[in-house]
C-alpha cells in the first residue's frame, strides 16, 4: 500500500520538475495610481492574456499601496490593467530585462459613463435556487475584498465558519466540501482553503438534500466551491503558529504555485496536543440495592506530523489531471486514573479501589487521490469526471491497567490489552453531465467503494505473576464491505420553474468474521434510491424548493466491532456484527427570502426511518454493557429557520433554530420501546468588526434535553469566544479563542430500567488557543491545527 503512495508522490515531484524545467518564468511588476487624486488604486485587476486568442493566461490584483507582482511562462502576451469606473490600460510593448518586466508607476483615468452604469447596476452577491441546490453567486462586493474561501463561505446563508475555521451547515458539522464537484485533499482541513481567494471563486453550491448523483449514505450536506476558469496565477502561501491551554501547539505551512499548465500545492505541519476529559458514573443495581460510583480523568496526548503534496496538471485548458497525497503520523500517550467506590444496600462503603491506565499507540495515516476532469467546449456544464481516492489507517496500541485496593475487599488486579488495527478504503468514481440545451440536461455515473478492516485484539489478566490470555475477550475481527453504485437523472430548468428526478442503485456486499471463534456474518443486498426535486422562483425576492430522497445508514466499524479498550471495566461498550442498515425517506420544503441585506431561510421536513440503530444497555452486578441494536421505526417532523443579518457594517448576526417532534415505535427482547418526544437546538453567532481591523466573535449554543429509548439526555448550553486582529495589510492575523467559556459543555445521560439505573456525565472543560498566521503572494492567513483527528 505504501509503495503505491510513494509512486504517486514520485510522479508529483516529476510534474513539479517538468513545470519548472520547461518554462522560463517572467516576473511582471508595477504600481497603479488614480490619475486625479494620485492615490494608489487597491484591488485593480492586472490581466496577462494571449496576444492571438485574447484568452486570459494569468492575473492578480493590486495591493493596498497599488503595487502588483505576478509571473508568467507565456511567450506572446499583452498586459491589461482595469478597475471599476476607470478606463482600462493595455501594454503591448515592453522591455524584458533579467526576466523582469517593470511597468513602473502609471495612472488610470475615471470613466464617467462606466461610473454611472456601476451606480445603476452594482454587481452584488446573491443566492438563487437551482432544483436540488442553492447557489451563492460571488459578486464583486466580495470578490474584490481579497478575502479567503473561508470568509466567502461565511457569507453564504445556512453556512457558518467559526474563528478556528470549522465549517458547519444548518448548525451541523460533518459537511462534505468539494472543489469544482470533486473531492480534494485541500478540503480535508479548513486551513488549506486559505490558498483559495475570493476573486478566484465563481459560486458556492449548497446541497442539503442530495440527489441521486451523490452517495445514498446520509450526510449533513454538501458544499461545492466552483473556481473560475480564469484562475489567478502565481505563488500563494501561508504559515501558522499556534499554542493553547491545555497543551495544543502546532506549526503549519501551506504553499501553492499556479501557472498555465500546473497548480502545485503542499502543506506540512507538526505539533502536540492534549485532550483531557473528566467523567463521572453511577451504576445502581435495583435487585441487590448496591451502588457503584466512579470518577476519573483521562488524557489523550498526541505528537503529530503530516505532509500533503499534490498537483493539478492542465493537459489542455479543458482537461485537468489532479494527483495528490497526504501522510500523517501520530504518537499517542493516554494516561487515566479512575476511582471506584462500591456501596452496599445500607449505603455503607464496601470497597474502594483505583484503576490506573498507561497506554501508548502509534497511528500512521495515508491519503491519496487521482482525478481527471474534462470540460467539453459546447457547454459550461458539459463535463466528465473520473477519480480514484484512497486512505489507509493503522494503530499499534498497548495498554496496561492496574487496579489498586484503597479500602475494603481486595480488588488488586492487573490487565494488559493489545490492539493491532488496519483499515484501507478505496473509492472509484465516474460522473458524466450532458446539457442538451438551456432547459434539459442529464447526469449519469457510477461508483465502487472498498472498505477493508482487520482488528487483532488481545486481553491478558495477571494470574500468579503471569499474564494469561482471556479467551472470552480475545479475537481477530475482520470487516470487508464493498458497495457498487450506478445512477441516472434528468432535469428541466425553465426561467421560473424546474424539475429534477433520478434513481440510484447500490449493491452492498458485507462480510464480518471473528477468526478465533469462527463466527461470521455475511450480508448481500441491493437497494433503489429515488430522488425528486423541484423549485419555483416567484420573484427576485422569494423562491421555493422542495425535495425527496431515500437515504441509507450502513453500520460503521464502531457499530460492528465487538472489541474495544476497556478503560472502565464497569461500563463496557460493544459493537454488534449482526446489525442491519437503517433506511430513511427524507422530505423537505424550503423557502428563501432575499430582503435587502438579509436572507431568511425557512424549511419544514419529515423523515421516516426503519431498522433504527439504538444503543441498548444491560446490567448485572453493577457492570453495564451497551450494544447497538436495530429497534423499530422513527418518524420525525420538524422545521428550521436560519438567517444572516447585518444591521450595520460592523455587526453581523447568524441565527439557526431547529425543532423536531419524533415518534418511536419498536420492540426488543419482549421490551416495548414506544414513546413520543421532541428536541430543539439553537445557535446565535454574533460578529463585531471593531476599529483597527479587529474582529470579535461570540457563539452561543443550546441543545434541549430529549427522551431516549431507555432514559433521557440532559440539555446543554455553552459559549465560544474568538478575537482576531489583522496586521500587515491583512496578510498577518493574530487570533485568540476560548472554547466553552463557562465550562458548561458536558454530556449527561440517564438510563432508567426496572432492574438498574445508570448515570453518566463527561466534560472536556475550557480550552484557550492563541495563534498567528501570515499569508504571502495571494495566499491568505490560515488557521492550522494539524488536520482532523480520527
CSV table of C-alpha atoms in Angstrom, one decimal, residues 561-785:
chain,number,residue,atom,x,y,z
A,561,UNK,CA,-16.6,-4.3,16.2
A,562,UNK,CA,-17.3,-6.2,19.5
A,563,UNK,CA,-13.9,-5.4,21.0
A,564,UNK,CA,-12.8,-2.0,22.4
A,565,UNK,CA,-10.2,-0.9,25.0
A,566,UNK,CA,-11.8,-1.5,28.5
A,567,UNK,CA,-10.8,1.7,30.2
A,568,UNK,CA,-13.7,1.4,32.6
A,569,UNK,CA,-14.4,-2.3,33.3
A,570,UNK,CA,-17.8,-1.5,34.9
A,571,UNK,CA,-19.1,0.5,31.9
A,572,UNK,CA,-18.4,-1.5,28.7
A,573,UNK,CA,-19.3,-0.7,25.1
A,574,UNK,CA,-19.5,-3.4,22.5
A,575,UNK,CA,-20.3,-3.5,18.8
A,576,UNK,CA,-22.8,-5.8,17.1
A,577,UNK,CA,-21.6,-7.6,14.0
A,578,UNK,CA,-25.2,-8.6,13.1
A,579,UNK,CA,-26.5,-5.0,12.8
A,580,UNK,CA,-28.7,-4.2,9.7
A,581,UNK,CA,-28.6,-0.8,7.9
A,582,UNK,CA,-31.1,2.0,8.5
A,583,UNK,CA,-33.2,3.4,5.7
A,584,UNK,CA,-34.7,6.9,5.7
A,585,UNK,CA,-37.3,8.6,3.4
A,586,UNK,CA,-36.5,12.3,3.6
A,587,UNK,CA,-38.9,15.1,2.5
A,588,UNK,CA,-38.1,18.8,2.6
A,589,UNK,CA,-39.7,22.1,1.6
A,590,UNK,CA,-37.6,25.2,1.9
A,591,UNK,CA,-38.2,28.9,1.0
A,592,UNK,CA,-35.8,31.7,0.8
A,593,UNK,CA,-36.5,35.5,1.1
A,594,UNK,CA,-33.9,38.0,0.0
A,595,UNK,CA,-34.7,41.2,1.7
A,596,UNK,CA,-32.1,43.9,1.4
A,597,UNK,CA,-29.1,42.9,3.4
A,598,UNK,CA,-31.0,39.9,4.9
A,599,UNK,CA,-31.6,36.4,3.6
A,600,UNK,CA,-34.3,34.5,5.5
A,601,UNK,CA,-34.5,30.7,5.1
A,602,UNK,CA,-37.4,28.7,6.5
A,603,UNK,CA,-38.0,25.0,5.9
A,604,UNK,CA,-40.1,22.1,7.1
A,605,UNK,CA,-39.1,18.5,6.8
A,606,UNK,CA,-40.2,14.9,7.5
A,607,UNK,CA,-38.1,11.8,7.9
A,608,UNK,CA,-39.2,8.2,8.3
A,609,UNK,CA,-36.5,5.7,9.3
A,610,UNK,CA,-36.8,1.9,9.6
A,611,UNK,CA,-34.5,-0.5,11.5
A,612,UNK,CA,-33.3,2.3,13.7
A,613,UNK,CA,-30.0,1.7,15.4
A,614,UNK,CA,-30.1,2.4,19.1
A,615,UNK,CA,-27.7,1.7,21.9
A,616,UNK,CA,-29.2,-0.7,24.4
A,617,UNK,CA,-27.7,-1.1,27.9
A,618,UNK,CA,-28.0,-4.2,30.0
A,619,UNK,CA,-26.6,-4.5,33.6
A,620,UNK,CA,-25.6,-7.3,36.0
A,621,UNK,CA,-23.7,-6.8,39.4
A,622,UNK,CA,-23.2,-3.1,38.7
A,623,UNK,CA,-21.5,-3.9,35.3
A,624,UNK,CA,-23.3,-2.1,32.5
A,625,UNK,CA,-22.8,-3.2,28.9
A,626,UNK,CA,-24.0,-1.1,25.9
A,627,UNK,CA,-24.6,-2.6,22.5
A,628,UNK,CA,-26.2,-1.2,19.3
A,629,UNK,CA,-29.4,-3.0,18.1
A,630,UNK,CA,-32.0,-2.5,15.4
A,631,UNK,CA,-35.2,-1.3,17.0
A,632,UNK,CA,-38.3,-0.4,15.1
A,633,UNK,CA,-39.0,2.8,13.4
A,634,UNK,CA,-38.7,6.6,13.9
A,635,UNK,CA,-40.9,9.2,12.4
A,636,UNK,CA,-39.6,12.8,12.7
A,637,UNK,CA,-41.3,16.0,11.7
A,638,UNK,CA,-39.8,19.5,12.2
A,639,UNK,CA,-39.0,22.9,11.0
A,640,UNK,CA,-35.9,25.0,10.8
A,641,UNK,CA,-35.1,28.7,10.5
A,642,UNK,CA,-31.8,30.5,9.8
A,643,UNK,CA,-30.8,33.9,8.8
A,644,UNK,CA,-27.8,36.2,8.5
A,645,UNK,CA,-28.4,39.9,9.2
A,646,UNK,CA,-26.0,42.9,9.2
A,647,UNK,CA,-27.9,45.9,10.5
A,648,UNK,CA,-24.8,48.0,10.3
A,649,UNK,CA,-21.4,47.3,8.6
A,650,UNK,CA,-19.6,46.3,11.8
A,651,UNK,CA,-22.2,44.0,13.2
A,652,UNK,CA,-23.5,40.6,11.9
A,653,UNK,CA,-25.9,38.1,13.4
A,654,UNK,CA,-26.2,34.4,12.3
A,655,UNK,CA,-29.2,32.6,13.7
A,656,UNK,CA,-30.0,28.9,13.5
A,657,UNK,CA,-33.0,27.3,15.1
A,658,UNK,CA,-34.3,23.7,14.6
A,659,UNK,CA,-37.2,22.0,16.3
A,660,UNK,CA,-38.5,18.4,15.7
A,661,UNK,CA,-41.1,16.1,17.1
A,662,UNK,CA,-40.4,12.3,16.9
A,663,UNK,CA,-42.4,9.2,17.3
A,664,UNK,CA,-40.6,6.0,18.2
A,665,UNK,CA,-42.1,2.5,17.7
A,666,UNK,CA,-40.2,-0.7,18.5
A,667,UNK,CA,-39.7,-3.9,20.4
A,668,UNK,CA,-36.5,-5.6,21.6
A,669,UNK,CA,-36.5,-8.9,23.5
A,670,UNK,CA,-40.1,-8.5,24.6
A,671,UNK,CA,-39.5,-5.0,25.8
A,672,UNK,CA,-41.6,-2.3,24.1
A,673,UNK,CA,-39.9,1.0,23.2
A,674,UNK,CA,-42.9,3.1,22.1
A,675,UNK,CA,-42.8,6.8,23.0
A,676,UNK,CA,-43.1,10.3,21.7
A,677,UNK,CA,-40.7,13.2,22.3
A,678,UNK,CA,-39.3,16.5,20.9
A,679,UNK,CA,-36.0,18.3,20.9
A,680,UNK,CA,-34.6,21.6,19.6
A,681,UNK,CA,-31.3,23.3,19.0
A,682,UNK,CA,-30.4,26.9,18.5
A,683,UNK,CA,-27.3,28.9,17.8
A,684,UNK,CA,-26.6,32.6,17.7
A,685,UNK,CA,-23.3,33.8,16.3
A,686,UNK,CA,-22.5,37.5,16.7
A,687,UNK,CA,-19.6,39.1,14.9
A,688,UNK,CA,-18.3,42.5,15.6
A,689,UNK,CA,-15.9,44.4,13.3
A,690,UNK,CA,-14.0,46.7,15.7
A,691,UNK,CA,-11.6,49.5,14.9
A,692,UNK,CA,-8.0,48.8,13.8
A,693,UNK,CA,-9.0,45.6,11.9
A,694,UNK,CA,-10.2,43.6,15.0
A,695,UNK,CA,-12.9,41.0,14.6
A,696,UNK,CA,-14.7,39.7,17.7
A,697,UNK,CA,-17.0,36.7,17.6
A,698,UNK,CA,-19.3,35.1,20.2
A,699,UNK,CA,-21.2,31.9,19.5
A,700,UNK,CA,-23.9,30.7,21.9
A,701,UNK,CA,-25.3,27.2,21.6
A,702,UNK,CA,-28.3,25.5,23.3
A,703,UNK,CA,-29.4,21.9,22.8
A,704,UNK,CA,-32.6,20.9,24.7
A,705,UNK,CA,-33.0,17.7,26.7
A,706,UNK,CA,-34.7,14.8,25.0
A,707,UNK,CA,-36.0,11.3,25.7
A,708,UNK,CA,-34.2,8.2,24.6
A,709,UNK,CA,-35.3,4.5,24.4
A,710,UNK,CA,-34.1,3.8,27.9
A,711,UNK,CA,-33.8,7.2,29.6
A,712,UNK,CA,-33.0,10.8,28.7
A,713,UNK,CA,-30.2,13.1,27.8
A,714,UNK,CA,-29.9,16.5,29.6
A,715,UNK,CA,-29.8,19.9,28.0
A,716,UNK,CA,-26.6,21.7,27.1
A,717,UNK,CA,-25.7,25.4,26.9
A,718,UNK,CA,-22.3,26.7,26.1
A,719,UNK,CA,-20.5,29.8,24.7
A,720,UNK,CA,-17.4,30.0,22.4
A,721,UNK,CA,-15.5,33.3,22.0
A,722,UNK,CA,-13.0,34.4,19.4
A,723,UNK,CA,-10.9,37.5,18.7
A,724,UNK,CA,-8.9,38.2,15.5
A,725,UNK,CA,-6.6,41.1,14.7
A,726,UNK,CA,-5.3,41.7,11.2
A,727,UNK,CA,-1.9,43.3,10.7
A,728,UNK,CA,0.4,43.9,7.7
A,729,UNK,CA,-2.5,45.0,5.5
A,730,UNK,CA,-4.4,41.8,6.2
A,731,UNK,CA,-1.6,39.4,5.4
A,732,UNK,CA,-1.0,38.7,9.1
A,733,UNK,CA,-3.6,37.6,11.6
A,734,UNK,CA,-3.4,37.2,15.4
A,735,UNK,CA,-6.2,35.1,16.9
A,736,UNK,CA,-7.4,34.3,20.4
A,737,UNK,CA,-10.1,31.7,21.1
A,738,UNK,CA,-11.9,30.5,24.2
A,739,UNK,CA,-13.9,27.3,23.6
A,740,UNK,CA,-16.6,26.6,26.2
A,741,UNK,CA,-16.0,29.8,28.1
A,742,UNK,CA,-18.1,28.7,31.2
A,743,UNK,CA,-17.0,25.0,31.1
A,744,UNK,CA,-20.7,24.1,30.7
A,745,UNK,CA,-20.4,21.8,27.7
A,746,UNK,CA,-21.0,18.4,29.0
A,747,UNK,CA,-22.7,15.2,28.0
A,748,UNK,CA,-25.1,13.9,30.7
A,749,UNK,CA,-27.3,10.9,30.3
A,750,UNK,CA,-29.7,8.8,32.5
A,751,UNK,CA,-30.7,5.2,31.9
A,752,UNK,CA,-33.8,4.1,33.9
A,753,UNK,CA,-34.8,0.4,33.8
A,754,UNK,CA,-36.7,-1.9,36.1
A,755,UNK,CA,-33.6,-3.7,37.4
A,756,UNK,CA,-31.0,-1.0,37.2
A,757,UNK,CA,-30.3,2.7,36.7
A,758,UNK,CA,-27.2,4.4,35.2
A,759,UNK,CA,-26.0,8.0,35.3
A,760,UNK,CA,-23.1,9.3,33.2
A,761,UNK,CA,-21.5,12.7,32.8
A,762,UNK,CA,-18.4,13.6,30.8
A,763,UNK,CA,-16.9,17.1,30.2
A,764,UNK,CA,-13.8,18.4,28.4
A,765,UNK,CA,-13.6,21.8,30.1
A,766,UNK,CA,-12.4,25.1,28.9
A,767,UNK,CA,-9.9,25.5,26.1
A,768,UNK,CA,-7.7,28.6,25.2
A,769,UNK,CA,-6.0,29.0,21.9
A,770,UNK,CA,-3.6,31.7,20.6
A,771,UNK,CA,-2.3,31.8,17.1
A,772,UNK,CA,-0.5,33.8,14.4
A,773,UNK,CA,-0.6,33.2,10.7
A,774,UNK,CA,0.9,35.1,7.7
A,775,UNK,CA,-0.1,34.8,4.1
A,776,UNK,CA,2.2,35.7,1.2
A,777,UNK,CA,1.7,36.0,-2.5
A,778,UNK,CA,-2.1,35.8,-2.9
A,779,UNK,CA,-2.3,33.3,0.0
A,780,UNK,CA,-4.5,34.2,2.9
A,781,UNK,CA,-3.5,33.8,6.6
A,782,UNK,CA,-4.9,30.5,7.7
A,783,UNK,CA,-5.9,28.7,10.9
A,784,UNK,CA,-4.0,25.4,11.2
A,785,UNK,CA,-4.4,22.8,14.0
